[in-house]
Amino acid sequence: MAAAFFYLFSAVLIASAFAVIVARNPVHSVLFLILAFVNGAGLFLLAGAEFLAMILVVVYVGAVAVLFLFVVMMLDVDFAELRQGFSKHLPLGAGVGAVVLIELGMIAVGWQSAPNALEAAQTPIAAGVSNTAALGQVLYTKYFVFFQASALVLLTAMIGAIVLTLHHRPGVKRQKIAEQNARTRENVIEIKKVPSRAGV
Amino acid sequence: MSFTTALAHHFLPETILTLGVLALILVGSFRGSRAFGLVNELAIGLLGLAILSLLFGGDTQASLFEGAFVDDAFGRFVKILTLLGSLVTIIMSRDYLQRAKLGNFEFPILVVLSTIGMLLLVSADNLIALYLGLELMSLALYVAAAFARDDARASEAGLKYFVLGALSSGMLLYGASLLYGFAGTISFDGIAKSITGAPPLGVVFGLVFVLAGLAFKMSAAPFHMWTPDVYEGAPTPVTAFFASAPKMAAVAITARIVMTAFPGVAAQWQQIVIFLAIASMLLGAFAAIGQTNIKRLMAYSSIGHMGFALVGLAAGDEAGVRGVAIYLAIYLVMTLGAFAAILQMRVEGRPVEKIADLSGLSRNNGTAAFYLAMLMFSLAGVPPLAGFFAKYYVFLAAVDAGLYALAILGVAASAVSAFYYLRVVKVMYFDEPAPAFDHSPLSLRAVLAVSTIFLLGFWVYPAPVVEAATAAAKSLF
């Protein structure tokens, strides 16, 4: 049963990855990308990595791919123009692609791991500990420095995005919440005595 | 070793910089647009503190955080160079950025963040640490390249660097995944232990991809295509930064990974390093000849110099690594000095960057012309300046390792490259004077003078650098 699902997920994954590249409409490309992600998540589930599967769906499908979709739909990218050089660059690109493909094939056929690789790669998880809990046990202990370094990478990305895009424009009217909250009836309301039938 | 011992003793510069940069961000956010000067000075203080902590810290070797990082003499040597590069960049950048209306406090913060990445990279002892350090370094560099966001050339430089940098990170990760697939472990030591006998094709492929990714970061040919455009387009202080600190880190991690993870397949990576070295030296020598822009000239010059540094690495022994370490130190001083001179090229308030703008500098400003001429002689490798000794040590290592052809090609490339360095001297001393440069700030004149004096005086007392480099090389074996 698991084998059947493995082949199902793998086949759909490869087919949709191919469709991402060949689809004429870029929106279709992104939708196929989402399909590829979901099938990848299915493969993770079969391998017993349910945390990674959920992260893939939440982060890549939920955030990244949807953002792609917005960008593709909102930016007026002329895809016909982008494809113009296609036939000109095809021979070189196809040549490089073919060389890399043949090399990858040679690696795949002649693949061998070090004799102790399987042993070294295994990290036994104690029975009764879920995937997520097992990750949590090492994330803040063994891999604490990596966790902090990744945080610094994200901080840099945030600073970079602000530096490159934030424009301070003078003369823009902004909401001043503190000022709004500090308003009292005494200092903003002026009571005027209006005599009857005289107008203001 | 407890976690706090590791942080306080062996990871002190990284800890200082990380905590410090967070404080700098707070200072900058509170003071807003007035913060540039203060944050600049605080960043200089932080980097200086980190250098002091390395100079007066312990000299023991230790593996940190369950084998993620290593603290050794080689790492400390390169870290000091890296920190020095960042420190001098920040000192030199202030005047330029303020005049170009780019005086935002984010610039020193980005430089410090990038420096943290370089320090992590230099001491990385497994593949995840290597990748995280590399990304932290590069991400801040991408932003710095596009820092002048209203300038079309700078934006183009940033985008070009970003796209090609992402591609190279992808190649590096692919190689790393193949290595993990083979060895079942990400630690350099574990990879070295798992390779016994002739390596299978997968390992060689992984090695090639990892080296390609690293060669991109140090801009060794044939992975140099981005360098001239990015160097020319980015603001000049950013170019000075690109040409100095990141190169130290990239060459150092390349040396570390081939020496500690692949000692068993030396024949395989030596081929690659020799190819990179020859291609970079020849490209640096010939492509720079036709350049008219001094920043582009320095870009090709830096490609050539990376080639010379790799000659030492190709030797693959302790003398070779010592040569690389000495080369990096002297290259750093020469580059920073040259950029201190380029940053002084300013006519009526506007920066100029053509070689022709240097015409007759000897008659307008004799001191600056002399310093720059000495720098050019040193870059060309004329004895008895320090640039000659840098090349001497790497070629000596190559000859001792039996790589005669490589050493001869290197000397030939060095002779060719002397042409364009000497042309700058000829333009300065024998051409009709161009409009004189503005009076330049003290910081730039000081950097230029100090670096030239170092290069002139190196042969009198080379012991501190050579001894530190010898100890550094020893710790890798």
Coordinates of C-alpha atoms in Angstrom, one line a residue, chain B residues 40-405:
Chain B
N40 CA 29.7 54.3 12.8
E41 CA 31.9 55.0 15.8
L42 CA 30.3 52.3 17.9
A43 CA 30.8 49.8 15.1
I44 CA 34.5 50.7 14.8
G45 CA 34.7 50.2 18.6
L46 CA 33.0 46.8 18.4
L47 CA 35.3 45.5 15.6
G48 CA 38.3 46.9 17.5
L49 CA 37.2 45.1 20.6
A50 CA 36.8 41.8 18.7
I51 CA 40.3 42.2 17.3
L52 CA 41.7 42.8 20.8
S53 CA 39.8 39.8 22.1
L54 CA 41.6 37.7 19.5
L55 CA 45.0 39.2 20.0
F56 CA 44.9 38.7 23.8
G57 CA 42.7 35.6 23.9
G58 CA 43.8 32.1 24.5
D59 CA 45.9 30.2 22.0
T60 CA 44.5 26.7 22.5
Q61 CA 42.7 24.6 19.9
A62 CA 39.2 23.5 20.7
S63 CA 36.1 22.0 19.0
L64 CA 33.0 23.9 19.9
F65 CA 29.3 23.2 20.0
E66 CA 29.4 19.5 19.3
G67 CA 31.8 19.8 16.4
A68 CA 30.0 22.6 14.6
F69 CA 32.9 25.1 14.9
V70 CA 36.6 24.9 15.6
D71 CA 38.8 27.5 17.3
D72 CA 42.4 27.2 16.1
A73 CA 45.4 29.4 15.1
F74 CA 44.5 29.4 11.4
G75 CA 41.0 30.6 12.2
R76 CA 42.2 33.3 14.6
F77 CA 44.8 34.6 12.0
V78 CA 42.2 34.9 9.3
K79 CA 39.6 36.3 11.7
I80 CA 42.0 39.2 12.6
L81 CA 42.5 39.9 8.9
T82 CA 38.7 39.9 8.3
L83 CA 38.0 42.1 11.2
L84 CA 40.7 44.5 10.1
G85 CA 39.2 44.7 6.6
S86 CA 35.8 45.5 8.0
L87 CA 37.1 48.0 10.5
V88 CA 39.1 50.0 7.9
T89 CA 36.2 49.8 5.5
I90 CA 33.9 51.5 8.0
I91 CA 36.6 54.1 8.8
M92 CA 37.0 54.9 5.1
S93 CA 33.3 54.9 4.2
R94 CA 32.1 57.6 6.5
D95 CA 33.1 60.7 4.4
Y96 CA 32.0 59.1 1.1
L97 CA 28.6 58.0 2.3
Q98 CA 27.8 61.3 3.9
R99 CA 28.7 63.2 0.8
A100 CA 26.7 60.9 -1.4
K101 CA 23.7 61.3 0.9
L102 CA 23.9 57.6 1.8
G103 CA 24.7 58.3 5.5
N104 CA 22.3 55.8 6.9
F105 CA 23.1 54.0 10.1
E106 CA 22.3 50.6 8.4
F107 CA 25.5 50.6 6.5
P108 CA 27.9 49.9 9.5
I109 CA 25.3 47.5 10.8
L110 CA 25.3 45.5 7.6
V111 CA 29.1 45.5 7.6
V112 CA 29.2 44.1 11.1
L113 CA 26.5 41.5 10.3
S114 CA 28.4 40.4 7.3
T115 CA 31.6 40.2 9.4
I116 CA 29.8 37.9 11.9
G117 CA 29.0 35.6 8.9
M118 CA 32.6 35.7 7.8
L119 CA 33.9 34.7 11.3
L120 CA 31.4 31.8 11.4
L121 CA 32.5 30.8 8.0
V122 CA 36.2 30.9 8.9
S123 CA 35.8 28.6 11.9
A124 CA 33.1 26.3 10.4
D125 CA 33.8 22.7 11.0
N126 CA 30.8 21.1 9.4
L127 CA 28.7 21.7 6.3
I128 CA 25.7 23.4 8.0
A129 CA 28.0 25.9 9.8
L130 CA 29.7 26.6 6.5
Y131 CA 26.4 27.2 4.7
L132 CA 25.0 29.4 7.5
G133 CA 28.2 31.5 7.7
L134 CA 28.3 31.9 3.9
E135 CA 24.7 33.0 3.7
L136 CA 24.9 35.5 6.5
M137 CA 28.0 37.0 4.9
S138 CA 26.5 37.1 1.4
L139 CA 23.1 38.4 2.3
A140 CA 24.5 41.5 3.9
L141 CA 26.8 41.9 0.9
Y142 CA 23.9 41.8 -1.6
V143 CA 22.2 44.6 0.3
A144 CA 25.4 46.6 0.6
A145 CA 26.0 46.4 -3.1
A146 CA 22.6 47.9 -3.8
F147 CA 22.9 50.4 -0.9
A148 CA 22.8 53.4 -3.2
R149 CA 19.3 52.4 -4.2
D150 CA 18.5 55.5 -6.3
D151 CA 21.6 54.8 -8.5
A152 CA 20.7 52.5 -11.4
R153 CA 24.2 51.1 -11.6
A154 CA 24.3 50.2 -7.9
S155 CA 20.9 48.6 -8.1
E156 CA 22.0 46.6 -11.1
A157 CA 25.1 45.5 -9.3
G158 CA 23.1 44.4 -6.3
L159 CA 20.6 42.4 -8.4
K160 CA 23.3 40.8 -10.5
Y161 CA 25.3 39.8 -7.4
F162 CA 22.1 38.5 -5.7
V163 CA 21.0 36.3 -8.6
L164 CA 24.4 34.8 -9.3
G165 CA 25.1 34.5 -5.6
A166 CA 21.9 32.5 -5.2
L167 CA 22.9 30.3 -8.0
S168 CA 26.3 29.6 -6.4
S169 CA 24.7 28.9 -3.1
G170 CA 22.5 26.3 -4.9
M171 CA 25.5 24.7 -6.4
L172 CA 27.3 24.6 -3.0
L173 CA 24.2 23.0 -1.4
Y174 CA 23.9 20.4 -4.1
G175 CA 27.5 19.4 -3.6
A176 CA 27.0 19.4 0.2
S177 CA 24.0 17.0 -0.2
L178 CA 26.0 14.6 -2.3
L179 CA 28.8 14.6 0.3
Y180 CA 26.3 13.9 3.0
G181 CA 24.7 11.2 1.0
F182 CA 28.1 9.6 0.7
A183 CA 29.5 10.0 4.1
G184 CA 26.3 10.0 6.2
T185 CA 27.7 12.9 8.3
I186 CA 28.2 16.6 7.8
S187 CA 31.3 17.0 9.9
F188 CA 34.5 17.7 7.9
D189 CA 36.3 15.2 10.1
G190 CA 33.7 12.5 9.5
I191 CA 33.8 13.1 5.7
A192 CA 37.6 12.7 5.8
K193 CA 37.3 9.5 7.7
S194 CA 34.7 8.0 5.4
I195 CA 36.8 8.5 2.3
T196 CA 39.2 5.5 2.1
G197 CA 40.9 4.5 -1.1
A198 CA 39.7 5.7 -4.5
P199 CA 36.7 8.1 -4.1
P200 CA 33.5 7.2 -5.9
L201 CA 32.2 9.6 -8.6
G202 CA 29.6 11.0 -6.3
V203 CA 32.2 12.4 -3.8
V204 CA 34.2 14.0 -6.6
F205 CA 31.1 15.6 -8.0
G206 CA 30.1 16.9 -4.6
L207 CA 33.7 18.2 -4.1
V208 CA 33.6 20.0 -7.5
F209 CA 30.2 21.7 -6.7
V210 CA 31.3 22.8 -3.2
L211 CA 34.5 24.3 -4.6
A212 CA 32.6 26.0 -7.4
G213 CA 30.3 27.6 -4.9
L214 CA 33.3 28.8 -2.8
A215 CA 35.2 30.0 -5.9
F216 CA 32.3 32.2 -6.8
K217 CA 32.5 33.9 -3.4
M218 CA 36.2 34.6 -3.8
S219 CA 35.7 35.5 -7.5
A220 CA 38.2 33.1 -8.9
A221 CA 37.9 32.6 -12.7
P222 CA 35.9 31.0 -14.3
F223 CA 33.4 32.1 -11.6
H224 CA 34.3 35.7 -11.8
M225 CA 31.8 37.1 -14.3
W226 CA 29.9 39.2 -11.7
T227 CA 33.1 40.8 -10.3
P228 CA 33.9 43.7 -12.7
D229 CA 30.2 44.9 -13.0
V230 CA 29.5 44.7 -9.3
Y231 CA 32.8 46.4 -8.3
E232 CA 32.2 49.2 -10.8
G233 CA 28.5 49.7 -9.9
A234 CA 28.6 49.5 -6.1
P235 CA 29.5 52.6 -4.1
T236 CA 33.3 52.8 -3.7
P237 CA 33.5 52.0 0.0
V238 CA 31.3 48.9 -0.6
T239 CA 33.7 47.9 -3.4
A240 CA 36.6 48.3 -0.9
F241 CA 34.7 46.0 1.5
F242 CA 34.0 43.4 -1.3
A243 CA 37.7 43.3 -2.3
S244 CA 39.0 42.9 1.2
A245 CA 37.2 41.0 4.1
P246 CA 34.9 38.5 2.2
K247 CA 37.9 37.3 0.2
M248 CA 39.8 36.5 3.4
A249 CA 36.9 34.3 4.6
A250 CA 36.3 32.6 1.3
V251 CA 39.9 31.6 0.7
A252 CA 40.3 30.5 4.4
I253 CA 37.2 28.2 4.3
T254 CA 38.4 26.8 1.0
A255 CA 41.7 26.0 2.5
R256 CA 40.1 24.5 5.6
I257 CA 37.6 22.3 3.8
V258 CA 40.2 20.8 1.4
M259 CA 42.7 20.3 4.1
T260 CA 40.4 18.8 6.8
A261 CA 37.6 17.1 4.9
F262 CA 39.5 15.9 1.7
P263 CA 43.0 15.1 2.7
G264 CA 42.5 11.6 1.2
V265 CA 41.5 12.9 -2.3
A266 CA 44.2 15.6 -2.6
A267 CA 44.9 14.6 -6.2
Q268 CA 41.3 15.4 -7.1
W269 CA 41.0 18.8 -5.5
Q270 CA 44.5 19.8 -6.5
Q271 CA 43.5 19.6 -10.2
I272 CA 40.6 21.9 -9.5
V273 CA 42.6 24.4 -7.5
I274 CA 45.4 24.4 -10.1
F275 CA 42.8 25.1 -12.8
L276 CA 41.2 27.9 -10.8
A277 CA 44.6 29.4 -10.1
I278 CA 45.8 29.4 -13.7
A279 CA 42.5 30.7 -15.0
S280 CA 42.4 33.5 -12.4
M281 CA 46.0 34.6 -12.9
L282 CA 45.8 34.7 -16.7
L283 CA 42.4 36.5 -16.7
G284 CA 43.6 38.9 -14.1
A285 CA 46.7 39.6 -16.1
F286 CA 45.2 40.0 -19.6
A287 CA 41.6 41.3 -19.0
A288 CA 42.8 44.2 -16.9
I289 CA 45.0 45.7 -19.7
G290 CA 42.2 47.4 -21.6
Q291 CA 40.4 48.9 -18.6
T292 CA 40.0 52.6 -18.2
N293 CA 38.0 52.6 -15.0
I294 CA 40.1 52.2 -11.9
K295 CA 37.4 50.2 -10.0
R296 CA 37.2 47.7 -12.9
L297 CA 40.9 47.5 -12.9
M298 CA 40.9 46.7 -9.2
A299 CA 38.3 44.0 -9.9
Y300 CA 40.5 42.2 -12.4
S301 CA 43.5 42.8 -10.2
S302 CA 41.6 41.1 -7.3
I303 CA 40.7 38.1 -9.5
G304 CA 44.4 37.8 -10.4
H305 CA 45.5 38.0 -6.8
M306 CA 43.0 35.3 -5.8
G307 CA 44.7 33.1 -8.4
F308 CA 48.1 33.7 -6.9
A309 CA 46.8 32.9 -3.4
L310 CA 45.3 29.6 -4.8
V311 CA 48.8 28.7 -6.1
G312 CA 49.8 28.2 -2.5
L313 CA 46.8 26.2 -1.8
A314 CA 47.5 24.0 -4.8
A315 CA 50.7 22.9 -3.2
G316 CA 48.5 21.2 -0.6
D317 CA 51.0 21.2 2.2
E318 CA 51.9 23.2 5.3
A319 CA 54.2 25.5 3.4
G320 CA 51.5 26.2 0.9
V321 CA 48.9 27.1 3.5
R322 CA 51.5 29.4 5.2
G323 CA 52.0 31.0 1.8
V324 CA 48.2 31.5 1.4
A325 CA 48.0 33.1 4.9
I326 CA 50.9 35.5 4.2
Y327 CA 49.4 36.3 0.8
L328 CA 46.0 37.1 2.4
A329 CA 47.5 39.4 4.9
I330 CA 49.6 41.4 2.4
Y331 CA 46.8 41.4 -0.2
L332 CA 44.5 42.9 2.5
V333 CA 46.8 45.8 3.2
M334 CA 47.5 46.5 -0.5
T335 CA 43.8 46.5 -1.4
L336 CA 42.7 48.7 1.5
G337 CA 45.5 51.1 0.7
A338 CA 44.6 51.2 -3.0
F339 CA 40.9 51.9 -2.1
A340 CA 41.9 54.6 0.3
A341 CA 43.6 56.3 -2.7
I342 CA 40.6 55.7 -5.0
L343 CA 38.3 57.2 -2.4
Q344 CA 40.4 60.3 -2.5
M345 CA 39.7 60.8 -6.2
R346 CA 37.2 63.6 -6.0
V347 CA 37.1 66.7 -8.2
E348 CA 34.9 69.6 -7.1
G349 CA 33.0 67.4 -4.7
R350 CA 32.1 64.7 -7.2
P351 CA 33.9 61.3 -7.1
V352 CA 35.8 60.4 -10.3
E353 CA 37.0 56.9 -11.2
K354 CA 38.8 57.0 -14.5
I355 CA 42.5 56.2 -14.6
A356 CA 42.9 59.3 -16.8
D357 CA 41.7 61.4 -13.8
L358 CA 45.0 60.4 -12.1
S359 CA 47.0 62.2 -14.8
G360 CA 49.9 64.2 -13.4
L361 CA 49.0 63.5 -9.8
S362 CA 52.6 63.8 -8.9
R363 CA 52.5 67.5 -9.6
N364 CA 49.2 68.2 -7.9
N365 CA 49.7 66.0 -4.8
G366 CA 53.1 64.5 -4.6
T367 CA 52.6 62.6 -1.4
A368 CA 49.5 60.8 -2.6
A369 CA 51.1 60.0 -5.9
F370 CA 54.1 58.5 -4.2
Y371 CA 51.9 56.3 -1.9
L372 CA 49.8 55.1 -4.8
A373 CA 52.9 54.4 -6.9
M374 CA 54.3 52.3 -4.0
L375 CA 51.0 50.4 -3.8
M376 CA 51.0 49.8 -7.5
F377 CA 54.6 48.5 -7.4
S378 CA 53.6 46.3 -4.5
L379 CA 50.6 44.9 -6.3
A380 CA 52.8 44.2 -9.3
G381 CA 55.2 42.3 -7.0
V382 CA 58.3 44.5 -7.3
P383 CA 60.9 43.7 -4.7
P384 CA 61.6 44.7 -1.9
L385 CA 57.9 45.7 -1.4
A386 CA 55.6 43.3 0.5
G387 CA 53.8 42.3 -2.6
F388 CA 56.9 40.6 -3.8
F389 CA 57.2 38.5 -0.6
A390 CA 53.6 37.4 -0.8
K391 CA 54.2 36.0 -4.2
Y392 CA 57.6 34.6 -3.2
Y393 CA 56.1 32.4 -0.4
V394 CA 53.3 30.9 -2.6
F395 CA 55.6 30.2 -5.5
L396 CA 58.2 28.7 -3.2
A397 CA 55.6 26.4 -1.8
A398 CA 54.5 25.4 -5.4
V399 CA 58.0 24.7 -6.5
D400 CA 58.8 22.6 -3.4
A401 CA 55.6 20.6 -4.1
G402 CA 56.9 20.0 -7.7
L403 CA 54.4 22.2 -9.4
Y404 CA 56.9 23.9 -11.7
A405 CA 54.6 24.6 -14.6

